[in-house]
């Protein structure tokens, strides 16, 4: 198992990146983390509150800043790259920052890692594979060959967000093959848990109910997402960073398929609301139908197992966190909802 003492976590003040920083601090006392984060609308210093200053340093900066990235990478022994523009709906409004951060930013990081021969892990998404038909429309009901995403599934991204992530994955693959970059890639399914920005589906609906606003379901809510608790994503990334084979792609998922209507009804029930207390709103253009991950390579070759697989329990804990931490999200709620309302959503 490889040992890294000084790691850079890009996007470490965002939802999933900050969870990974907490995971490393709590489980690997020998590791120092430098967070490189631009603190966009999605980044929040509070996500790192309470972490010891001798273990975690926050550098506020842009991954596209070549000089800054060069200075930081030459002192590190690994880079774990989470920073991204991450929201599909925003990418449909304005793709430009997605191209800049997700594609150009990745190229800056991998160039620096190549120059200093630093280990690089690339955090990506299952959305690069496009979507799958609903289980009921498949002969094997979602369990037949090709009915879940595997590392061999061809890339077929649908949105500006997912195509920018796909482009960044392809850059990493090319840098491995052409320049010997010491990289691994992971493609994970939909994360949930505390600290997720309230623009995203689950926290949007929870904070709507807490704010006296009716939840908003896109279309009929038939679209399926494969939910994983963000704690399990963090343990998977650490496993791949330390045990993964250079040049390989690992899919991360925890068999958590649910359609959006089911998830919304579970939120309504857990929050003591009637099952029909929501609005159906305009669907997302190009809305991917179903995601599903086959994580057997990660489980079988690297021995990873998810620990937080009780969705109902995780959802209740997430609801409790947003209920108890209203200061964390209240100031942004009005603007987020105004933006959605302008779009009929
Ligand atoms: P997020 O939007 O919550 O956080 C992104 C972080 O990146 C923020 O802290 C932001 O300030 C920072 N950032 C943005 N642009 C930057 C730049 N140019 N330079 C430096 N920092 C910058 O995103 P998230 O949901 O935590 O996702 C993190 C990563 O995981 C992304 O790469 C995303 O594609 C991937 N991913 C997310 C999910 C999911 O369900 N959310 C699933 C699979 C993969
Ligand atoms: O208000 C809503 N109502 C609704 O029905 C919102 C915000 C979303 N939805 C639907 C759209 C999706 O089918 O819920 C589902 C989940 O939506 P998002 O939370 O926006 O996530 P998704 O588009 O699936 O992408 C997420 O998972 C993969 C992350 O945002 C990406 O960063 C990650 O790569």
Short mmCIF file of C-alpha atoms and ligand atoms in Angstrom, two decimals:
data_model
loop_
_atom_site.label_atom_id
_atom_site.label_comp_id
_atom_site.label_asym_id
_atom_site.label_seq_id
_atom_site.Cartn_x
_atom_site.Cartn_y
_atom_site.Cartn_z
CA UNK A 1 0.00 0.00 0.00
CA UNK A 2 1.39 3.40 -1.04
CA UNK A 3 1.91 5.96 1.73
CA UNK A 4 1.41 9.64 1.14
CA UNK A 5 2.30 12.24 3.76
CA UNK A 6 1.48 15.51 1.99
CA UNK A 7 -1.60 15.50 -0.15
CA UNK A 8 -3.37 18.28 -2.00
CA UNK A 9 -7.15 18.04 -2.08
CA UNK A 10 -8.61 20.36 -4.71
CA UNK A 11 -12.20 21.42 -4.05
CA UNK A 12 -11.72 20.40 -0.41
CA UNK A 13 -14.14 23.09 0.80
CA UNK A 14 -17.01 21.65 -1.27
CA UNK A 15 -19.46 18.89 -0.37
CA UNK A 16 -17.56 15.70 -1.23
CA UNK A 17 -14.02 17.12 -1.04
CA UNK A 18 -14.54 18.35 2.55
CA UNK A 19 -15.95 14.95 3.53
CA UNK A 20 -12.73 13.39 2.19
CA UNK A 21 -10.59 15.87 4.17
CA UNK A 22 -12.44 14.93 7.39
CA UNK A 23 -12.04 11.25 6.49
CA UNK A 24 -8.27 11.60 6.04
CA UNK A 25 -7.79 13.65 9.23
CA UNK A 26 -9.85 11.17 11.27
CA UNK A 27 -8.34 7.99 9.88
CA UNK A 28 -4.77 8.79 8.80
CA UNK A 29 -2.90 10.77 11.46
CA UNK A 30 0.35 10.74 9.46
CA UNK A 31 -1.12 12.72 6.55
CA UNK A 32 -1.08 16.52 6.08
CA UNK A 33 -3.72 17.96 3.75
CA UNK A 34 -3.44 21.14 1.70
CA UNK A 35 -6.86 22.15 0.43
CA UNK A 36 -6.77 24.17 -2.80
CA UNK A 37 -10.19 25.73 -3.27
CA UNK A 38 -11.40 28.86 -5.03
CA UNK A 39 -14.37 29.17 -2.65
CA UNK A 40 -16.90 29.63 -5.43
CA UNK A 41 -20.60 29.82 -4.49
CA UNK A 42 -20.29 26.05 -3.78
CA UNK A 43 -17.26 26.22 -1.47
CA UNK A 44 -17.54 27.07 2.21
CA UNK A 45 -14.77 27.38 4.82
CA UNK A 46 -17.28 26.21 7.42
CA UNK A 47 -17.12 22.74 5.86
CA UNK A 48 -13.59 22.48 7.28
CA UNK A 49 -14.36 24.05 10.68
CA UNK A 50 -12.87 22.29 13.69
CA UNK A 51 -10.07 20.53 11.80
CA UNK A 52 -6.63 20.93 13.40
CA UNK A 53 -4.51 23.71 11.83
CA UNK A 54 -1.38 21.54 11.93
CA UNK A 55 -3.11 18.89 9.79
CA UNK A 56 -5.06 20.96 7.28
CA UNK A 57 -4.12 24.14 5.42
CA UNK A 58 -6.62 25.98 3.23
CA UNK A 59 -5.13 27.76 0.21
CA UNK A 60 -7.77 29.91 -1.46
CA UNK A 61 -6.96 29.82 -5.16
CA UNK A 62 -7.91 28.62 -8.60
CA UNK A 63 -6.81 25.27 -10.07
CA UNK A 64 -6.40 27.14 -13.38
CA UNK A 65 -3.62 29.30 -11.81
CA UNK A 66 -0.52 27.57 -13.23
CA UNK A 67 1.98 29.38 -10.99
CA UNK A 68 0.11 28.59 -7.78
CA UNK A 69 -0.51 24.98 -8.79
CA UNK A 70 3.18 24.55 -9.68
CA UNK A 71 4.28 25.88 -6.27
CA UNK A 72 1.91 23.60 -4.37
CA UNK A 73 2.37 20.43 -6.41
CA UNK A 74 6.18 20.45 -6.15
CA UNK A 75 5.84 20.16 -2.34
CA UNK A 76 3.22 17.38 -2.43
CA UNK A 77 3.35 13.65 -2.92
CA UNK A 78 -0.23 13.21 -4.14
CA UNK A 79 -3.07 15.28 -5.58
CA UNK A 80 -6.70 14.23 -5.16
CA UNK A 81 -8.76 16.31 -7.57
CA UNK A 82 -12.35 17.09 -6.55
CA UNK A 83 -12.64 20.75 -7.63
CA UNK A 84 -15.28 21.23 -10.30
CA UNK A 85 -18.32 23.07 -11.40
CA UNK A 86 -20.69 20.27 -10.39
CA UNK A 87 -24.32 21.15 -11.10
CA UNK A 88 -26.03 20.01 -14.31
CA UNK A 89 -28.72 22.70 -14.21
CA UNK A 90 -26.09 25.45 -13.98
CA UNK A 91 -24.25 23.96 -16.96
CA UNK A 92 -27.44 24.26 -19.02
CA UNK A 93 -27.61 27.98 -18.16
CA UNK A 94 -23.93 28.77 -18.84
CA UNK A 95 -21.41 26.09 -19.82
CA UNK A 96 -18.39 28.45 -19.81
CA UNK A 97 -17.15 27.98 -16.21
CA UNK A 98 -17.54 24.21 -16.66
CA UNK A 99 -15.15 24.23 -19.62
CA UNK A 100 -12.69 26.41 -17.73
CA UNK A 101 -12.59 24.66 -14.35
CA UNK A 102 -13.36 21.09 -15.34
CA UNK A 103 -11.25 20.84 -18.48
CA UNK A 104 -8.61 23.60 -18.36
CA UNK A 105 -8.23 23.24 -14.55
CA UNK A 106 -7.63 19.50 -14.86
CA UNK A 107 -5.01 20.06 -17.56
CA UNK A 108 -3.13 22.49 -15.29
CA UNK A 109 -3.09 19.94 -12.45
CA UNK A 110 -1.97 16.99 -14.55
CA UNK A 111 0.76 19.03 -16.22
CA UNK A 112 2.16 19.92 -12.78
CA UNK A 113 1.86 16.31 -11.56
CA UNK A 114 3.67 15.14 -14.67
CA UNK A 115 6.45 17.72 -14.18
CA UNK A 116 7.11 16.70 -10.54
CA UNK A 117 6.16 13.01 -10.95
CA UNK A 118 3.43 13.35 -8.32
CA UNK A 119 0.67 10.74 -7.85
CA UNK A 120 -2.69 12.00 -9.13
CA UNK A 121 -6.21 10.75 -8.43
CA UNK A 122 -9.02 12.06 -10.60
CA UNK A 123 -12.52 12.19 -9.09
CA UNK A 124 -15.15 11.83 -11.78
CA UNK A 125 -18.77 10.88 -12.20
CA UNK A 126 -20.88 8.07 -13.62
CA UNK A 127 -22.57 10.70 -15.81
CA UNK A 128 -19.74 10.39 -18.35
CA UNK A 129 -21.44 7.14 -19.47
CA UNK A 130 -24.71 8.87 -20.35
CA UNK A 131 -27.82 7.04 -19.19
CA UNK A 132 -29.38 3.58 -19.13
CA UNK A 133 -32.94 2.50 -19.95
CA UNK A 134 -35.26 1.96 -16.98
CA UNK A 135 -35.01 -1.54 -15.47
CA UNK A 136 -38.57 -2.44 -16.48
CA UNK A 137 -37.65 -1.88 -20.14
CA UNK A 138 -34.67 -4.27 -20.07
CA UNK A 139 -34.70 -8.05 -20.67
CA UNK A 140 -32.48 -8.69 -17.63
CA UNK A 141 -34.32 -6.09 -15.48
CA UNK A 142 -31.09 -4.19 -14.96
CA UNK A 143 -28.99 -7.22 -14.00
CA UNK A 144 -28.12 -8.47 -17.50
CA UNK A 145 -24.79 -7.79 -19.26
CA UNK A 146 -24.38 -4.09 -20.11
CA UNK A 147 -27.35 -3.09 -17.95
CA UNK A 148 -25.18 -1.26 -15.39
CA UNK A 149 -22.16 0.96 -16.03
CA UNK A 150 -18.79 -0.81 -15.93
CA UNK A 151 -15.29 0.58 -16.60
CA UNK A 152 -15.70 -0.68 -20.18
CA UNK A 153 -18.94 1.25 -20.91
CA UNK A 154 -18.39 3.72 -23.78
CA UNK A 155 -18.47 7.43 -22.93
CA UNK A 156 -21.77 9.07 -23.98
CA UNK A 157 -22.21 12.22 -21.86
CA UNK A 158 -25.43 14.24 -22.21
CA UNK A 159 -24.97 17.65 -20.57
CA UNK A 160 -22.32 20.37 -20.68
CA UNK A 161 -21.40 19.29 -17.12
CA UNK A 162 -21.01 15.59 -17.89
CA UNK A 163 -19.24 16.24 -21.19
CA UNK A 164 -16.72 18.53 -19.44
CA UNK A 165 -16.08 15.78 -16.86
CA UNK A 166 -15.73 13.23 -19.68
CA UNK A 167 -13.23 15.49 -21.43
CA UNK A 168 -11.19 15.76 -18.24
CA UNK A 169 -11.18 11.96 -17.81
CA UNK A 170 -9.89 11.57 -21.37
CA UNK A 171 -7.08 14.05 -20.73
CA UNK A 172 -6.01 12.01 -17.71
CA UNK A 173 -6.07 8.76 -19.71
CA UNK A 174 -3.94 10.35 -22.45
CA UNK A 175 -1.44 11.79 -19.91
CA UNK A 176 -1.05 8.31 -18.40
CA UNK A 177 -0.42 6.69 -21.74
CA UNK A 178 1.69 9.40 -23.40
CA UNK A 179 3.58 10.85 -20.43
CA UNK A 180 3.50 8.12 -17.78
CA UNK A 181 1.37 10.20 -15.39
CA UNK A 182 0.86 8.16 -12.20
CA UNK A 183 -2.91 8.48 -12.20
CA UNK A 184 -6.07 6.62 -11.31
CA UNK A 185 -9.65 7.65 -12.11
CA UNK A 186 -12.86 6.99 -10.20
CA UNK A 187 -16.40 7.47 -11.49
CA UNK A 188 -18.91 7.65 -8.67
CA UNK A 189 -22.70 7.69 -8.58
CA UNK A 190 -24.92 10.32 -6.87
CA UNK A 191 -23.72 11.30 -3.40
CA UNK A 192 -25.88 12.43 -0.50
CA UNK A 193 -25.22 13.50 3.07
CA UNK A 194 -24.62 16.68 5.12
CA UNK A 195 -22.91 19.76 3.59
CA UNK A 196 -24.35 19.23 0.09
CA UNK A 197 -25.24 22.50 -1.63
CA UNK A 198 -28.97 23.28 -1.53
CA UNK A 199 -29.15 23.55 -5.33
CA UNK A 200 -28.96 19.71 -5.46
CA UNK A 201 -32.04 17.46 -5.36
CA UNK A 202 -32.11 16.03 -1.82
CA UNK A 203 -31.02 19.16 0.13
CA UNK A 204 -33.23 21.36 -2.06
CA UNK A 205 -36.33 19.39 -1.09
CA UNK A 206 -35.40 19.17 2.61
CA UNK A 207 -34.71 22.90 2.85
CA UNK A 208 -37.86 23.68 0.84
CA UNK A 209 -39.96 21.87 3.43
CA UNK A 210 -38.07 23.59 6.27
CA UNK A 211 -38.75 26.94 4.53
CA UNK A 212 -42.47 26.34 3.90
CA UNK A 213 -41.93 25.88 0.13
CA UNK A 214 -43.41 22.87 -1.70
CA UNK A 215 -40.76 20.41 -3.02
CA UNK A 216 -40.19 20.43 -6.78
CA UNK A 217 -40.02 17.24 -8.83
CA UNK A 218 -38.76 17.39 -12.42
CA UNK A 219 -41.29 15.75 -14.74
CA UNK A 220 -42.88 12.59 -13.36
CA UNK A 221 -39.90 11.68 -11.17
CA UNK A 222 -39.21 8.39 -12.98
CA UNK A 223 -35.50 9.14 -13.39
CA UNK A 224 -33.34 6.78 -11.36
CA UNK A 225 -30.19 7.76 -9.47
CA UNK A 226 -27.84 5.29 -7.72
CA UNK A 227 -27.39 6.91 -4.29
CA UNK A 228 -24.26 6.50 -2.18
CA UNK A 229 -23.49 8.13 1.16
CA UNK A 230 -20.59 10.53 0.74
CA UNK A 231 -18.71 8.80 3.61
CA UNK A 232 -18.53 5.69 1.43
CA UNK A 233 -17.25 7.73 -1.53
CA UNK A 234 -14.41 9.02 0.68
CA UNK A 235 -13.31 5.56 1.84
CA UNK A 236 -13.41 4.37 -1.78
CA UNK A 237 -11.21 7.23 -3.01
CA UNK A 238 -8.68 6.59 -0.23
CA UNK A 239 -8.64 2.88 -1.15
CA UNK A 240 -7.99 3.69 -4.81
CA UNK A 241 -5.34 6.31 -3.99
CA UNK A 242 -3.37 3.90 -1.82
CA UNK A 243 -4.11 0.50 -3.40
CA UNK A 244 -5.28 1.26 -6.94
CA UNK A 245 -3.29 0.28 -10.03
CA UNK A 246 -1.85 3.17 -12.04
CA UNK A 247 -3.76 3.83 -15.25
CA UNK A 248 -6.92 2.07 -14.03
CA UNK A 249 -10.47 3.35 -13.75
CA UNK A 250 -12.64 2.23 -10.82
CA UNK A 251 -16.40 2.71 -10.57
CA UNK A 252 -17.77 3.62 -7.13
CA UNK A 253 -21.33 2.78 -6.17
CA UNK A 254 -23.28 1.07 -3.40
CA UNK A 255 -26.32 -0.46 -5.16
CA UNK A 256 -28.61 2.40 -4.16
CA UNK A 257 -30.92 2.80 -7.17
CA UNK A 258 -34.10 4.77 -6.50
CA UNK A 259 -36.28 6.93 -8.67
CA UNK A 260 -36.71 10.60 -7.77
CA UNK A 261 -40.37 10.20 -6.81
CA UNK A 262 -39.46 7.46 -4.31
CA UNK A 263 -36.73 9.63 -2.79
CA UNK A 264 -39.03 12.64 -2.54
CA UNK A 265 -41.78 10.55 -0.92
CA UNK A 266 -39.25 9.22 1.61
CA UNK A 267 -38.25 12.81 2.47
CA UNK A 268 -41.89 13.88 2.81
CA UNK A 269 -42.66 10.92 5.05
CA UNK A 270 -39.60 11.43 7.25
CA UNK A 271 -40.55 15.11 7.64
CA UNK A 272 -44.18 14.38 8.54
CA UNK A 273 -45.65 15.76 5.28
CA UNK A 274 -48.44 14.28 3.12
CA UNK A 275 -47.12 12.08 0.28
CA UNK A 276 -48.53 14.41 -2.39
CA UNK A 277 -47.30 17.71 -0.92
CA UNK A 278 -45.04 18.58 -3.86
CA UNK A 279 -45.20 20.24 -7.29
CA UNK A 280 -44.30 18.65 -10.60
CA UNK A 281 -42.24 21.21 -12.53
CA UNK A 282 -40.62 21.57 -15.94
CA UNK A 283 -38.28 18.69 -16.73
CA UNK A 284 -34.54 19.15 -17.19
CA UNK A 285 -33.61 19.29 -20.91
CA UNK A 286 -31.71 16.15 -21.93
CA UNK A 287 -32.51 14.63 -18.49
CA UNK A 288 -30.60 11.34 -18.05
CA UNK A 289 -33.02 8.49 -17.33
CA UNK A 290 -31.12 6.02 -15.14
CA UNK A 291 -27.64 5.63 -13.65
CA UNK A 292 -26.46 2.34 -12.14
CA UNK A 293 -22.96 1.33 -11.11
CA UNK A 294 -21.33 -2.08 -11.17
CA UNK A 295 -18.59 -1.59 -8.53
CA UNK A 296 -17.35 -5.19 -8.59
CA UNK A 297 -13.84 -4.24 -9.80
CA UNK A 298 -13.33 -1.97 -6.78
CA UNK A 299 -14.85 -4.51 -4.39
CA UNK A 300 -13.06 -7.59 -5.77
CA UNK A 301 -9.64 -6.18 -6.69
CA UNK A 302 -9.16 -3.62 -3.89
CA UNK A 303 -11.42 -5.10 -1.18
CA UNK A 304 -13.55 -1.97 -0.68
CA UNK A 305 -16.98 -2.31 0.94
CA UNK A 306 -19.50 0.47 1.57
CA UNK A 307 -20.49 0.92 5.23
CA UNK A 308 -23.36 3.43 5.07
CA UNK A 309 -25.84 1.50 2.94
CA UNK A 310 -29.02 2.08 4.99
CA UNK A 311 -30.52 4.84 2.82
CA UNK A 312 -33.49 5.46 5.07
CA UNK A 313 -31.19 5.99 8.10
CA UNK A 314 -28.76 8.16 6.10
CA UNK A 315 -31.63 10.26 4.76
CA UNK A 316 -33.04 10.83 8.27
CA UNK A 317 -29.58 11.88 9.52
CA UNK A 318 -29.23 14.22 6.55
CA UNK A 319 -32.64 15.76 7.26
CA UNK A 320 -31.62 16.21 10.93
CA UNK A 321 -28.38 17.92 9.85
CA UNK A 322 -30.17 20.48 7.62
CA UNK A 323 -32.74 21.04 10.36
CA UNK A 324 -30.05 21.71 12.97
CA UNK A 325 -27.71 23.71 10.74
CA UNK A 326 -30.00 26.31 9.17
CA UNK A 327 -27.29 28.99 9.49
CA UNK A 328 -25.22 26.97 7.04
CA UNK A 329 -27.80 27.28 4.20
CA UNK A 330 -30.44 29.95 5.05
CA UNK A 331 -28.61 32.91 3.51
CA UNK A 332 -28.48 31.21 0.08
CA UNK A 333 -32.00 29.82 -0.05
CA UNK A 334 -33.85 32.78 -1.53
CA UNK A 335 -31.39 33.30 -4.39
CA UNK A 336 -31.24 29.58 -5.24
CA UNK A 337 -35.04 29.34 -5.41
CA UNK A 338 -35.35 32.59 -7.39
CA UNK A 339 -32.98 31.16 -10.01
CA UNK A 340 -35.03 27.94 -10.25
CA UNK A 341 -38.32 29.89 -10.38
CA UNK A 342 -37.04 31.93 -13.32
CA UNK A 343 -36.62 28.61 -15.16
CA UNK A 344 -40.06 27.32 -14.25
CA UNK A 345 -38.52 24.85 -11.82
P1 LIG B 1 -19.33 21.03 -5.05
O1 LIG B 1 -19.88 21.91 -6.12
O2 LIG B 1 -20.06 20.89 -3.76
O3 LIG B 1 -17.84 21.52 -4.67
C1 LIG B 1 -16.91 21.92 -5.64
C2 LIG B 1 -15.76 22.62 -4.93
O4 LIG B 1 -14.79 22.99 -5.92
C3 LIG B 1 -16.17 23.92 -4.22
O5 LIG B 1 -15.58 23.98 -2.93
C4 LIG B 1 -15.62 25.02 -5.12
O6 LIG B 1 -15.30 26.20 -4.43
C5 LIG B 1 -14.40 24.35 -5.71
N1 LIG B 1 -13.99 24.90 -7.02
C6 LIG B 1 -14.79 25.15 -8.08
N2 LIG B 1 -14.06 25.69 -9.08
C7 LIG B 1 -12.78 25.78 -8.63
C8 LIG B 1 -11.56 26.24 -9.21
N3 LIG B 1 -11.52 26.72 -10.47
N4 LIG B 1 -10.44 26.17 -8.47
C9 LIG B 1 -10.46 25.68 -7.21
N5 LIG B 1 -11.58 25.27 -6.61
C10 LIG B 1 -12.72 25.29 -7.32
O7 LIG B 1 -19.10 19.62 -5.76
P2 LIG B 1 -19.24 18.14 -5.17
O8 LIG B 1 -20.63 17.70 -5.33
O9 LIG B 1 -18.57 18.09 -3.84
O10 LIG B 1 -18.36 17.35 -6.24
C11 LIG B 1 -16.97 17.19 -6.08
C12 LIG B 1 -16.41 16.35 -7.20
O11 LIG B 1 -17.02 15.08 -7.21
C13 LIG B 1 -16.64 16.93 -8.60
O12 LIG B 1 -15.48 16.70 -9.36
C14 LIG B 1 -17.81 16.15 -9.14
O13 LIG B 1 -17.79 16.09 -10.53
C15 LIG B 1 -17.57 14.81 -8.50
N6 LIG B 1 -18.76 13.96 -8.30
C16 LIG B 1 -19.84 14.45 -7.65
C17 LIG B 1 -20.93 13.64 -7.41
C18 LIG B 1 -22.15 14.14 -6.65
O14 LIG B 1 -23.11 13.40 -6.49
N7 LIG B 1 -22.17 15.36 -6.15
C19 LIG B 1 -20.92 12.31 -7.87
C20 LIG B 1 -19.79 11.85 -8.55
C21 LIG B 1 -18.71 12.68 -8.75
O1 LIG B 2 -35.30 20.27 -7.78
C1 LIG B 2 -34.94 19.24 -8.37
N1 LIG B 2 -35.88 18.32 -8.72
C2 LIG B 2 -35.58 17.15 -9.36
O2 LIG B 2 -36.47 16.35 -9.66
C3 LIG B 2 -33.55 18.96 -8.66
C4 LIG B 2 -32.50 19.96 -8.29
C5 LIG B 2 -33.25 17.78 -9.28
N2 LIG B 2 -34.22 16.90 -9.64
C6 LIG B 2 -33.84 15.62 -10.26
C7 LIG B 2 -32.84 15.68 -11.38
C8 LIG B 2 -32.08 14.37 -11.23
O3 LIG B 2 -32.78 13.33 -11.89
O4 LIG B 2 -33.19 14.87 -9.22
C9 LIG B 2 -32.11 14.09 -9.74
C10 LIG B 2 -30.82 14.50 -9.02
O5 LIG B 2 -30.51 15.82 -9.44
P1 LIG B 2 -29.17 16.57 -8.97
O6 LIG B 2 -29.11 16.59 -7.48
O7 LIG B 2 -29.09 17.85 -9.71
O8 LIG B 2 -28.05 15.53 -9.42
P2 LIG B 2 -27.61 14.92 -10.85
O9 LIG B 2 -27.99 15.80 -11.97
O10 LIG B 2 -28.07 13.49 -10.88
O11 LIG B 2 -26.01 14.98 -10.70
C11 LIG B 2 -25.36 14.65 -9.44
O12 LIG B 2 -24.80 13.36 -9.48
C12 LIG B 2 -23.70 13.16 -10.33
C13 LIG B 2 -24.30 15.67 -9.09
O13 LIG B 2 -24.86 16.98 -9.06
C14 LIG B 2 -23.16 15.62 -10.08
O14 LIG B 2 -22.13 16.49 -9.66
C15 LIG B 2 -22.62 14.19 -10.10
O15 LIG B 2 -21.64 14.07 -11.08
#
